[in-house]
């Protein structure tokens, strides 16, 4: 077999998000976010986010371990409510310093910080005042963006705007972000939230270009290549509809600065066009991305749905079950499942890379990919996660094939660098190369242990992806 080749300077690394990893909810002057649930107001049997992996109190040890792993990059998110506790008021110096110290520590080990500005954790005070349905939240986001750009402009090269905007819009309930301000038209609300997020993103991009002269900025949606369930023409039409709402509308606006016409027509036909101001479209046109970051877990297989309900329904979780007015996501029997029932499709990653590359032609960065599973700490302090190694071997091979096809891929930051709390399935669904010694409700000693995949990934990075065995 041909040798796998990755470009020189490829950004091997890993990913986390503030609300799933930091904890320290009541420390350092942080305000509450919509995600700061505890076990009494969150799902039964699943831990809340008040402690997570206690990274807030272990950040130095954590960075040291990532450096030992050989990370060239590390993607983390800034908690908006740590920087501006009520989302829109005064800046909290302690919050600014926390991330400054983290970035400086990463740089000490030559790890490139890749910073997500917003990962599902809207300040609670803003949600109470209207959330993303309100344009005030757009203005507040721009203020927050300008604050962090001014503070970190000389330290950060890669900025990501909004994590998985498509999941926020389509499946807010399963990721703890349910919209609490319905106007009565669910479809319009959904796309109004989307428009406001796109506007917030464009304003942040414009501010970034003004303030951070040497930085690059891009969106970070969750993109799944889409297969029609059969060769029936209507299944293909359903695939196009799904693609539009699940993948492309976010990138068409974020990269090209324009809404796809078919999408706007559809909203008009449904009497659900979002409200916008005259200048909005100009802002969207101006605030476009330098590169595309995206998260990939699996592909989607789509079937035409006979009964038109004109309503988007959400089922189970981010990856399984999404039903639109003409389409339905169905199980692809060709693909195996993870322990948490997510389909595994490594070739789908190559297909997704090709699809995005052909559509937009910008450099690409994978900012999430990974497998959630049960891991056990043995008495010897080891964790045998061969299943994770197998998953990554297959996906990294497909990345190399996509690069060989001509795709410009600049980095890979799988989810997650270190164990953390899943969006809605607790800490038992583990993702990291590093095990955190805690259970769902027993916080134990929080000690970090290197999993088998840690040593394997260390060697992958050392050989720039040439040795995956
Ligand atoms: C992505 C999110 O949807 O998938 C992460 O950006 C999330 O925040 C990851 O943790 C895995 O999903 P889950 O539900 O297993 O935590």
Short mmCIF file of C-alpha atoms and ligand atoms in Angstrom, two decimals:
data_model
loop_
_atom_site.label_atom_id
_atom_site.label_comp_id
_atom_site.label_asym_id
_atom_site.label_seq_id
_atom_site.Cartn_x
_atom_site.Cartn_y
_atom_site.Cartn_z
CA UNK A 1 0.00 0.00 0.00
CA UNK A 2 1.07 3.54 -0.80
CA UNK A 3 2.63 5.44 2.12
CA UNK A 4 0.24 7.85 3.85
CA UNK A 5 1.41 11.44 3.55
CA UNK A 6 0.47 14.48 5.57
CA UNK A 7 1.77 17.96 4.81
CA UNK A 8 4.68 19.37 6.79
CA UNK A 9 3.41 21.41 9.75
CA UNK A 10 0.11 19.49 9.85
CA UNK A 11 -1.79 20.52 12.99
CA UNK A 12 -2.22 17.23 14.87
CA UNK A 13 -4.02 17.80 18.13
CA UNK A 14 -7.27 17.36 20.01
CA UNK A 15 -10.34 19.24 21.13
CA UNK A 16 -12.40 20.19 24.20
CA UNK A 17 -15.08 22.74 25.07
CA UNK A 18 -15.26 24.97 28.13
CA UNK A 19 -18.60 23.88 29.57
CA UNK A 20 -17.86 20.14 29.16
CA UNK A 21 -14.31 20.25 30.48
CA UNK A 22 -13.54 23.19 32.77
CA UNK A 23 -15.91 22.94 35.71
CA UNK A 24 -15.08 25.77 38.15
CA UNK A 25 -18.56 27.13 37.59
CA UNK A 26 -18.42 29.20 40.78
CA UNK A 27 -14.78 30.15 40.51
CA UNK A 28 -12.97 33.13 39.05
CA UNK A 29 -16.02 35.38 38.84
CA UNK A 30 -17.74 33.28 36.19
CA UNK A 31 -21.41 33.99 35.46
CA UNK A 32 -23.87 31.19 34.73
CA UNK A 33 -24.49 29.88 31.24
CA UNK A 34 -27.45 27.91 29.92
CA UNK A 35 -25.31 24.79 30.31
CA UNK A 36 -24.50 25.19 33.99
CA UNK A 37 -26.99 22.59 35.08
CA UNK A 38 -26.50 20.44 38.12
CA UNK A 39 -27.81 16.98 38.82
CA UNK A 40 -31.10 18.37 40.11
CA UNK A 41 -32.06 20.26 36.96
CA UNK A 42 -30.53 18.06 34.29
CA UNK A 43 -31.33 14.60 32.97
CA UNK A 44 -31.83 11.78 35.45
CA UNK A 45 -28.82 9.50 35.83
CA UNK A 46 -26.48 11.95 34.15
CA UNK A 47 -24.03 14.28 35.85
CA UNK A 48 -24.29 18.06 35.48
CA UNK A 49 -21.52 20.40 34.32
CA UNK A 50 -20.45 22.07 37.55
CA UNK A 51 -17.20 20.09 37.96
CA UNK A 52 -16.66 18.20 34.68
CA UNK A 53 -12.96 17.24 34.51
CA UNK A 54 -12.00 20.11 36.82
CA UNK A 55 -9.70 21.48 34.13
CA UNK A 56 -10.10 24.93 35.69
CA UNK A 57 -7.95 23.72 38.60
CA UNK A 58 -5.74 21.32 36.60
CA UNK A 59 -4.97 23.26 33.43
CA UNK A 60 -1.20 23.22 33.87
CA UNK A 61 -1.03 19.45 34.40
CA UNK A 62 -3.39 18.97 31.46
CA UNK A 63 -1.30 21.07 29.07
CA UNK A 64 1.84 19.25 30.19
CA UNK A 65 0.24 15.92 29.31
CA UNK A 66 -0.91 17.22 25.92
CA UNK A 67 2.65 18.35 25.26
CA UNK A 68 3.92 14.90 26.19
CA UNK A 69 1.40 13.42 23.76
CA UNK A 70 3.06 15.57 21.12
CA UNK A 71 0.14 17.88 20.27
CA UNK A 72 0.93 20.51 17.62
CA UNK A 73 -2.43 22.18 18.22
CA UNK A 74 -5.14 22.24 20.85
CA UNK A 75 -8.69 23.37 20.25
CA UNK A 76 -10.58 24.70 23.27
CA UNK A 77 -13.43 27.15 23.73
CA UNK A 78 -13.72 30.33 25.71
CA UNK A 79 -16.68 30.47 28.09
CA UNK A 80 -18.42 33.76 27.24
CA UNK A 81 -19.78 33.97 30.80
CA UNK A 82 -16.23 33.76 32.21
CA UNK A 83 -15.25 36.83 30.19
CA UNK A 84 -18.52 38.78 30.56
CA UNK A 85 -20.50 37.15 33.41
CA UNK A 86 -23.90 38.55 32.39
CA UNK A 87 -23.09 38.32 28.68
CA UNK A 88 -23.35 42.02 28.00
CA UNK A 89 -21.86 43.99 30.89
CA UNK A 90 -18.44 44.37 32.46
CA UNK A 91 -15.40 42.36 31.54
CA UNK A 92 -14.12 39.97 34.19
CA UNK A 93 -10.34 40.30 34.40
CA UNK A 94 -9.95 36.93 36.10
CA UNK A 95 -11.64 35.24 33.14
CA UNK A 96 -9.39 37.09 30.69
CA UNK A 97 -6.32 35.98 32.63
CA UNK A 98 -7.42 32.35 32.84
CA UNK A 99 -7.39 31.97 29.06
CA UNK A 100 -4.31 34.17 28.64
CA UNK A 101 -2.35 31.90 30.97
CA UNK A 102 -3.69 28.82 29.20
CA UNK A 103 -2.65 30.17 25.79
CA UNK A 104 0.81 31.17 27.05
CA UNK A 105 1.30 27.74 28.59
CA UNK A 106 0.35 26.08 25.28
CA UNK A 107 2.77 28.32 23.42
CA UNK A 108 5.53 27.42 25.87
CA UNK A 109 5.26 23.88 24.45
CA UNK A 110 4.83 25.08 20.85
CA UNK A 111 1.20 23.99 20.78
CA UNK A 112 -0.90 26.17 18.47
CA UNK A 113 -4.08 27.34 20.22
CA UNK A 114 -7.19 26.95 18.06
CA UNK A 115 -9.85 28.94 19.86
CA UNK A 116 -13.60 28.43 19.59
CA UNK A 117 -15.39 31.62 20.56
CA UNK A 118 -18.68 29.97 21.42
CA UNK A 119 -19.49 26.32 22.11
CA UNK A 120 -23.15 25.90 23.17
CA UNK A 121 -22.82 28.00 26.37
CA UNK A 122 -24.87 31.17 26.03
CA UNK A 123 -24.72 33.30 29.21
CA UNK A 124 -27.90 32.56 31.16
CA UNK A 125 -28.69 36.26 31.60
CA UNK A 126 -28.88 36.64 27.81
CA UNK A 127 -31.11 33.60 27.42
CA UNK A 128 -33.49 35.15 29.96
CA UNK A 129 -33.59 38.35 27.88
CA UNK A 130 -34.57 36.57 24.64
CA UNK A 131 -31.66 34.28 23.76
CA UNK A 132 -30.67 33.92 20.12
CA UNK A 133 -34.16 34.96 18.98
CA UNK A 134 -33.24 38.49 20.04
CA UNK A 135 -30.98 40.80 18.06
CA UNK A 136 -29.62 42.11 21.36
CA UNK A 137 -27.75 38.81 21.65
CA UNK A 138 -26.12 39.52 18.28
CA UNK A 139 -24.85 42.87 19.59
CA UNK A 140 -23.69 41.26 22.83
CA UNK A 141 -21.76 38.63 20.87
CA UNK A 142 -20.00 41.31 18.84
CA UNK A 143 -19.01 43.05 22.07
CA UNK A 144 -17.68 39.78 23.50
CA UNK A 145 -15.83 39.08 20.23
CA UNK A 146 -14.15 42.48 20.26
CA UNK A 147 -13.15 41.99 23.91
CA UNK A 148 -11.40 38.68 23.30
CA UNK A 149 -9.82 39.79 20.02
CA UNK A 150 -8.34 42.84 21.74
CA UNK A 151 -6.95 40.70 24.56
CA UNK A 152 -5.55 37.80 22.54
CA UNK A 153 -4.84 39.41 19.16
CA UNK A 154 -1.09 38.77 19.33
CA UNK A 155 -1.42 35.23 20.66
CA UNK A 156 -4.04 33.43 18.57
CA UNK A 157 -3.72 32.61 14.87
CA UNK A 158 -6.78 30.36 14.40
CA UNK A 159 -10.22 31.50 15.57
CA UNK A 160 -13.39 29.45 15.22
CA UNK A 161 -16.63 31.39 15.49
CA UNK A 162 -19.55 29.17 16.53
CA UNK A 163 -19.36 25.47 17.25
CA UNK A 164 -21.91 23.40 15.33
CA UNK A 165 -24.36 26.15 14.53
CA UNK A 166 -26.39 23.59 12.57
CA UNK A 167 -26.82 21.40 15.65
CA UNK A 168 -27.76 24.46 17.73
CA UNK A 169 -30.44 25.35 15.17
CA UNK A 170 -31.81 21.89 14.39
CA UNK A 171 -31.38 19.99 17.64
CA UNK A 172 -31.15 22.52 20.44
CA UNK A 173 -33.14 20.33 22.86
CA UNK A 174 -30.69 17.43 22.91
CA UNK A 175 -27.69 19.65 23.61
CA UNK A 176 -29.31 21.53 26.48
CA UNK A 177 -30.09 24.68 24.52
CA UNK A 178 -33.84 24.52 24.08
CA UNK A 179 -35.30 27.81 22.88
CA UNK A 180 -37.37 29.25 25.73
CA UNK A 181 -38.95 32.11 23.77
CA UNK A 182 -41.19 30.61 21.11
CA UNK A 183 -43.25 33.05 19.03
CA UNK A 184 -45.69 30.36 17.93
CA UNK A 185 -44.15 29.63 14.52
CA UNK A 186 -41.57 26.95 15.24
CA UNK A 187 -40.11 26.92 11.75
CA UNK A 188 -39.67 30.68 11.64
CA UNK A 189 -38.12 30.67 15.13
CA UNK A 190 -35.60 28.09 14.08
CA UNK A 191 -34.43 30.05 11.06
CA UNK A 192 -34.60 33.35 12.94
CA UNK A 193 -32.15 31.93 15.47
CA UNK A 194 -30.04 30.75 12.57
CA UNK A 195 -30.06 34.18 10.93
CA UNK A 196 -29.10 35.88 14.17
CA UNK A 197 -26.25 33.43 14.69
CA UNK A 198 -25.03 33.98 11.13
CA UNK A 199 -25.15 37.72 11.65
CA UNK A 200 -23.28 37.42 14.95
CA UNK A 201 -20.67 35.30 13.19
CA UNK A 202 -20.26 37.77 10.30
CA UNK A 203 -19.87 40.68 12.73
CA UNK A 204 -17.22 38.71 14.62
CA UNK A 205 -15.37 37.93 11.38
CA UNK A 206 -15.38 41.61 10.42
CA UNK A 207 -14.12 42.57 13.90
CA UNK A 208 -11.41 39.90 13.74
CA UNK A 209 -10.10 41.24 10.45
CA UNK A 210 -10.01 44.74 11.91
CA UNK A 211 -8.32 43.83 15.18
CA UNK A 212 -6.24 40.68 14.64
CA UNK A 213 -4.06 41.42 11.66
CA UNK A 214 -2.36 38.02 11.46
CA UNK A 215 -5.26 35.76 12.39
CA UNK A 216 -7.50 33.48 10.33
CA UNK A 217 -11.12 32.86 11.22
CA UNK A 218 -13.70 30.30 10.19
CA UNK A 219 -16.95 28.60 11.21
CA UNK A 220 -17.09 25.10 12.79
CA UNK A 221 -20.31 23.33 11.78
CA UNK A 222 -20.91 19.58 12.03
CA UNK A 223 -20.90 18.29 8.46
CA UNK A 224 -22.06 14.83 7.33
CA UNK A 225 -21.83 13.65 3.78
CA UNK A 226 -25.30 12.53 2.68
CA UNK A 227 -26.25 9.33 0.83
CA UNK A 228 -29.68 8.78 -0.74
CA UNK A 229 -31.23 5.60 0.67
CA UNK A 230 -31.82 4.20 -2.84
CA UNK A 231 -31.50 5.17 -6.48
CA UNK A 232 -35.13 6.36 -6.52
CA UNK A 233 -35.11 9.95 -7.82
CA UNK A 234 -37.21 11.15 -4.90
CA UNK A 235 -34.67 9.82 -2.43
CA UNK A 236 -32.13 12.00 -4.20
CA UNK A 237 -34.42 15.02 -3.91
CA UNK A 238 -34.78 14.31 -0.20
CA UNK A 239 -31.00 14.13 0.05
CA UNK A 240 -30.74 17.59 -1.53
CA UNK A 241 -33.30 18.99 0.93
CA UNK A 242 -31.53 17.43 3.89
CA UNK A 243 -28.14 18.65 2.68
CA UNK A 244 -29.47 22.18 2.41
CA UNK A 245 -30.85 22.30 5.96
CA UNK A 246 -28.28 20.09 7.67
CA UNK A 247 -25.06 21.16 5.94
CA UNK A 248 -24.94 23.85 3.29
CA UNK A 249 -27.02 26.82 4.37
CA UNK A 250 -24.57 27.55 7.20
CA UNK A 251 -21.49 27.29 5.01
CA UNK A 252 -22.99 29.04 1.97
CA UNK A 253 -23.64 32.09 4.12
CA UNK A 254 -20.48 31.80 6.22
CA UNK A 255 -18.17 31.26 3.25
CA UNK A 256 -19.85 32.84 0.21
CA UNK A 257 -21.90 35.39 2.13
CA UNK A 258 -25.23 34.53 0.48
CA UNK A 259 -28.26 32.43 1.33
CA UNK A 260 -29.05 29.69 -1.19
CA UNK A 261 -32.10 30.68 -3.21
CA UNK A 262 -33.81 27.29 -2.84
CA UNK A 263 -33.62 27.68 0.92
CA UNK A 264 -35.16 31.17 0.93
CA UNK A 265 -37.93 30.07 -1.45
CA UNK A 266 -38.78 27.20 0.82
CA UNK A 267 -39.21 29.48 3.82
CA UNK A 268 -41.39 31.80 1.77
CA UNK A 269 -43.56 28.89 0.66
CA UNK A 270 -43.93 27.85 4.30
CA UNK A 271 -44.78 31.42 5.40
CA UNK A 272 -41.83 31.21 7.71
CA UNK A 273 -39.33 33.72 6.38
CA UNK A 274 -37.13 35.09 9.17
CA UNK A 275 -37.06 38.85 9.84
CA UNK A 276 -34.00 40.76 8.71
CA UNK A 277 -32.85 44.33 8.38
CA UNK A 278 -31.81 45.98 5.14
CA UNK A 279 -28.13 46.01 5.96
CA UNK A 280 -27.93 42.39 7.15
CA UNK A 281 -27.20 40.87 3.76
CA UNK A 282 -24.30 43.30 3.24
CA UNK A 283 -22.84 42.33 6.61
CA UNK A 284 -23.10 38.64 5.71
CA UNK A 285 -21.38 39.31 2.41
CA UNK A 286 -18.54 41.16 4.12
CA UNK A 287 -17.93 38.81 7.06
CA UNK A 288 -16.84 35.63 5.29
CA UNK A 289 -14.45 32.91 6.40
CA UNK A 290 -10.74 32.35 5.68
CA UNK A 291 -10.92 28.60 6.18
CA UNK A 292 -13.49 25.98 7.14
CA UNK A 293 -13.31 23.97 10.33
CA UNK A 294 -15.82 21.17 10.67
CA UNK A 295 -16.72 18.33 13.01
CA UNK A 296 -17.34 14.88 11.61
CA UNK A 297 -18.76 11.88 13.44
CA UNK A 298 -20.63 10.07 10.68
CA UNK A 299 -22.52 10.26 7.42
CA UNK A 300 -26.28 10.54 6.90
CA UNK A 301 -28.53 8.30 4.82
CA UNK A 302 -31.70 9.96 3.64
CA UNK A 303 -35.04 8.69 2.48
CA UNK A 304 -37.90 10.61 0.91
CA UNK A 305 -40.77 11.05 3.31
CA UNK A 306 -44.26 10.75 1.85
CA UNK A 307 -46.25 12.56 4.50
CA UNK A 308 -45.50 16.27 4.39
CA UNK A 309 -45.88 17.70 7.84
CA UNK A 310 -43.99 20.93 7.16
CA UNK A 311 -42.38 20.48 10.49
CA UNK A 312 -38.95 19.54 11.63
CA UNK A 313 -38.95 16.93 14.32
CA UNK A 314 -36.05 15.99 16.46
CA UNK A 315 -35.31 12.59 17.82
CA UNK A 316 -32.82 11.07 20.24
CA UNK A 317 -29.50 12.86 19.65
CA UNK A 318 -27.28 14.88 17.31
CA UNK A 319 -26.45 12.00 14.99
CA UNK A 320 -29.48 9.76 14.89
CA UNK A 321 -32.92 10.70 13.70
CA UNK A 322 -33.73 13.99 12.08
CA UNK A 323 -36.97 14.33 10.20
CA UNK A 324 -37.79 17.21 7.89
CA UNK A 325 -40.81 17.98 5.75
CA UNK A 326 -39.52 15.92 2.80
CA UNK A 327 -36.86 13.74 4.30
CA UNK A 328 -36.06 11.27 7.01
CA UNK A 329 -32.66 10.17 8.24
CA UNK A 330 -32.55 6.37 8.27
CA UNK A 331 -30.19 3.68 9.50
CA UNK A 332 -27.48 2.71 7.00
CA UNK A 333 -27.17 -1.05 7.42
CA UNK A 334 -23.75 -1.07 5.73
CA UNK A 335 -22.24 0.71 8.69
CA UNK A 336 -21.43 -0.65 12.17
CA UNK A 337 -22.48 1.19 15.33
CA UNK A 338 -20.56 2.50 18.34
CA UNK A 339 -21.56 1.38 21.85
CA UNK A 340 -23.71 4.51 21.92
CA UNK A 341 -25.38 3.68 18.59
CA UNK A 342 -23.66 6.17 16.33
CA UNK A 343 -22.84 4.86 12.85
CA UNK A 344 -19.15 4.51 12.00
CA UNK A 345 -18.21 5.59 8.46
CA UNK A 346 -14.50 6.33 7.90
CA UNK A 347 -14.91 6.50 4.10
CA UNK A 348 -17.61 9.05 4.83
CA UNK A 349 -14.90 11.33 6.16
CA UNK A 350 -13.06 11.23 2.82
CA UNK A 351 -16.38 11.82 1.05
CA UNK A 352 -17.17 14.75 3.37
CA UNK A 353 -13.75 16.30 2.82
CA UNK A 354 -14.19 15.99 -0.94
CA UNK A 355 -17.70 17.41 -0.83
CA UNK A 356 -16.74 20.48 1.21
CA UNK A 357 -13.56 21.05 -0.75
CA UNK A 358 -15.32 20.91 -4.11
CA UNK A 359 -18.09 23.22 -2.94
CA UNK A 360 -15.97 25.94 -1.31
CA UNK A 361 -12.29 25.44 -2.21
CA UNK A 362 -10.99 26.74 1.12
CA UNK A 363 -8.42 25.06 3.41
CA UNK A 364 -10.11 22.62 5.79
CA UNK A 365 -9.52 21.71 9.41
CA UNK A 366 -11.22 18.81 11.24
CA UNK A 367 -12.04 20.10 14.70
CA UNK A 368 -13.93 17.09 16.03
CA UNK A 369 -14.05 13.38 15.21
CA UNK A 370 -13.98 10.52 17.66
CA UNK A 371 -15.73 7.67 19.36
CA UNK A 372 -17.61 7.75 22.64
CA UNK A 373 -17.40 4.49 24.59
CA UNK A 374 -17.09 2.90 28.02
CA UNK A 375 -13.50 2.78 29.32
CA UNK A 376 -12.29 0.95 32.42
CA UNK A 377 -9.33 1.79 34.60
CA UNK A 378 -7.54 -1.43 35.61
CA UNK A 379 -5.82 -1.96 38.95
CA UNK A 380 -2.51 -1.44 37.15
CA UNK A 381 -3.65 2.03 36.09
CA UNK A 382 -4.03 1.15 32.40
CA UNK A 383 -6.94 1.65 30.02
CA UNK A 384 -7.19 -0.61 27.02
CA UNK A 385 -9.12 1.30 24.37
CA UNK A 386 -8.23 -0.68 21.25
CA UNK A 387 -11.64 0.16 19.78
CA UNK A 388 -10.67 3.85 19.79
CA UNK A 389 -7.33 3.14 18.08
CA UNK A 390 -9.14 1.13 15.41
CA UNK A 391 -11.59 4.00 14.85
CA UNK A 392 -8.80 6.56 14.46
CA UNK A 393 -6.68 4.31 12.23
CA UNK A 394 -9.57 4.04 9.79
CA UNK A 395 -10.42 7.76 9.85
CA UNK A 396 -6.84 9.01 9.57
CA UNK A 397 -6.27 6.67 6.60
CA UNK A 398 -9.24 8.27 4.85
CA UNK A 399 -7.91 11.75 5.62
CA UNK A 400 -4.63 10.83 3.91
CA UNK A 401 -6.54 9.51 0.90
CA UNK A 402 -8.51 12.76 0.69
CA UNK A 403 -5.27 14.75 0.80
CA UNK A 404 -3.95 12.52 -1.97
CA UNK A 405 -7.15 13.32 -3.90
CA UNK A 406 -6.22 17.00 -3.73
CA UNK A 407 -8.06 18.26 -0.65
CA UNK A 408 -6.23 20.94 1.35
CA UNK A 409 -6.47 19.68 4.93
CA UNK A 410 -4.43 21.60 7.49
CA UNK A 411 -5.26 20.02 10.84
CA UNK A 412 -6.93 17.28 12.83
CA UNK A 413 -8.23 17.89 16.35
CA UNK A 414 -10.25 14.83 17.40
CA UNK A 415 -12.76 14.83 20.22
CA UNK A 416 -11.63 14.75 22.82
CA UNK A 417 -8.13 15.48 24.03
CA UNK A 418 -8.99 14.40 27.59
CA UNK A 419 -12.16 12.76 28.98
CA UNK A 420 -14.99 15.20 29.60
CA UNK A 421 -18.75 15.25 30.03
CA UNK A 422 -20.85 14.38 26.97
CA UNK A 423 -23.58 16.79 25.87
CA UNK A 424 -26.32 14.61 27.35
CA UNK A 425 -24.91 11.17 28.13
CA UNK A 426 -22.65 11.96 31.06
CA UNK A 427 -19.01 11.06 31.75
CA UNK A 428 -19.59 7.37 31.15
CA UNK A 429 -19.47 8.14 27.42
CA UNK A 430 -15.74 8.75 27.24
CA UNK A 431 -13.85 10.24 24.31
CA UNK A 432 -10.35 11.16 25.49
CA UNK A 433 -6.79 9.91 24.99
CA UNK A 434 -6.44 10.66 28.70
CA UNK A 435 -8.70 9.08 31.31
CA UNK A 436 -10.08 11.23 34.13
CA UNK A 437 -10.71 9.24 37.28
CA UNK A 438 -14.28 10.13 38.19
CA UNK A 439 -17.67 8.51 37.78
CA UNK A 440 -21.06 9.91 36.98
CA UNK A 441 -21.69 11.16 40.54
CA UNK A 442 -18.56 10.10 42.44
CA UNK A 443 -15.86 12.67 41.77
CA UNK A 444 -13.08 10.38 43.14
CA UNK A 445 -9.58 11.90 42.80
CA UNK A 446 -9.84 13.28 39.23
CA UNK A 447 -6.39 11.86 38.50
CA UNK A 448 -5.34 11.68 34.87
CA UNK A 449 -4.21 8.34 33.31
CA UNK A 450 -2.82 7.74 29.84
CA UNK A 451 -4.98 5.37 27.80
CA UNK A 452 -3.50 2.92 25.29
CA UNK A 453 -4.64 5.33 22.55
CA UNK A 454 -2.43 8.05 24.12
CA UNK A 455 0.75 6.12 23.26
CA UNK A 456 -0.60 5.13 19.85
CA UNK A 457 -1.52 8.74 18.91
CA UNK A 458 1.82 9.97 20.25
CA UNK A 459 3.55 7.79 17.65
CA UNK A 460 1.17 8.88 14.88
CA UNK A 461 2.06 12.50 15.56
CA UNK A 462 5.77 11.73 15.86
CA UNK A 463 5.76 10.10 12.40
CA UNK A 464 3.48 12.80 10.92
CA UNK A 465 0.81 10.18 10.26
CA UNK A 466 3.06 7.71 8.45
CA UNK A 467 2.83 5.03 11.10
CA UNK A 468 -0.70 4.16 12.15
CA UNK A 469 0.03 0.67 13.49
C1 LIG B 1 -20.47 17.52 19.08
C2 LIG B 1 -20.23 18.65 20.05
O1 LIG B 1 -21.82 17.56 18.72
O2 LIG B 1 -20.31 16.22 19.48
C3 LIG B 1 -19.55 18.26 21.34
O3 LIG B 1 -19.57 19.74 19.45
C4 LIG B 1 -20.03 16.88 21.76
O4 LIG B 1 -19.82 19.25 22.28
C5 LIG B 1 -19.64 15.89 20.68
O5 LIG B 1 -19.57 16.48 23.02
C6 LIG B 1 -20.00 14.45 21.03
O6 LIG B 1 -21.36 14.39 21.34
P1 LIG B 1 -21.89 13.77 22.70
O7 LIG B 1 -23.35 14.02 22.71
O8 LIG B 1 -21.54 12.34 22.66
O9 LIG B 1 -21.20 14.50 23.80
#
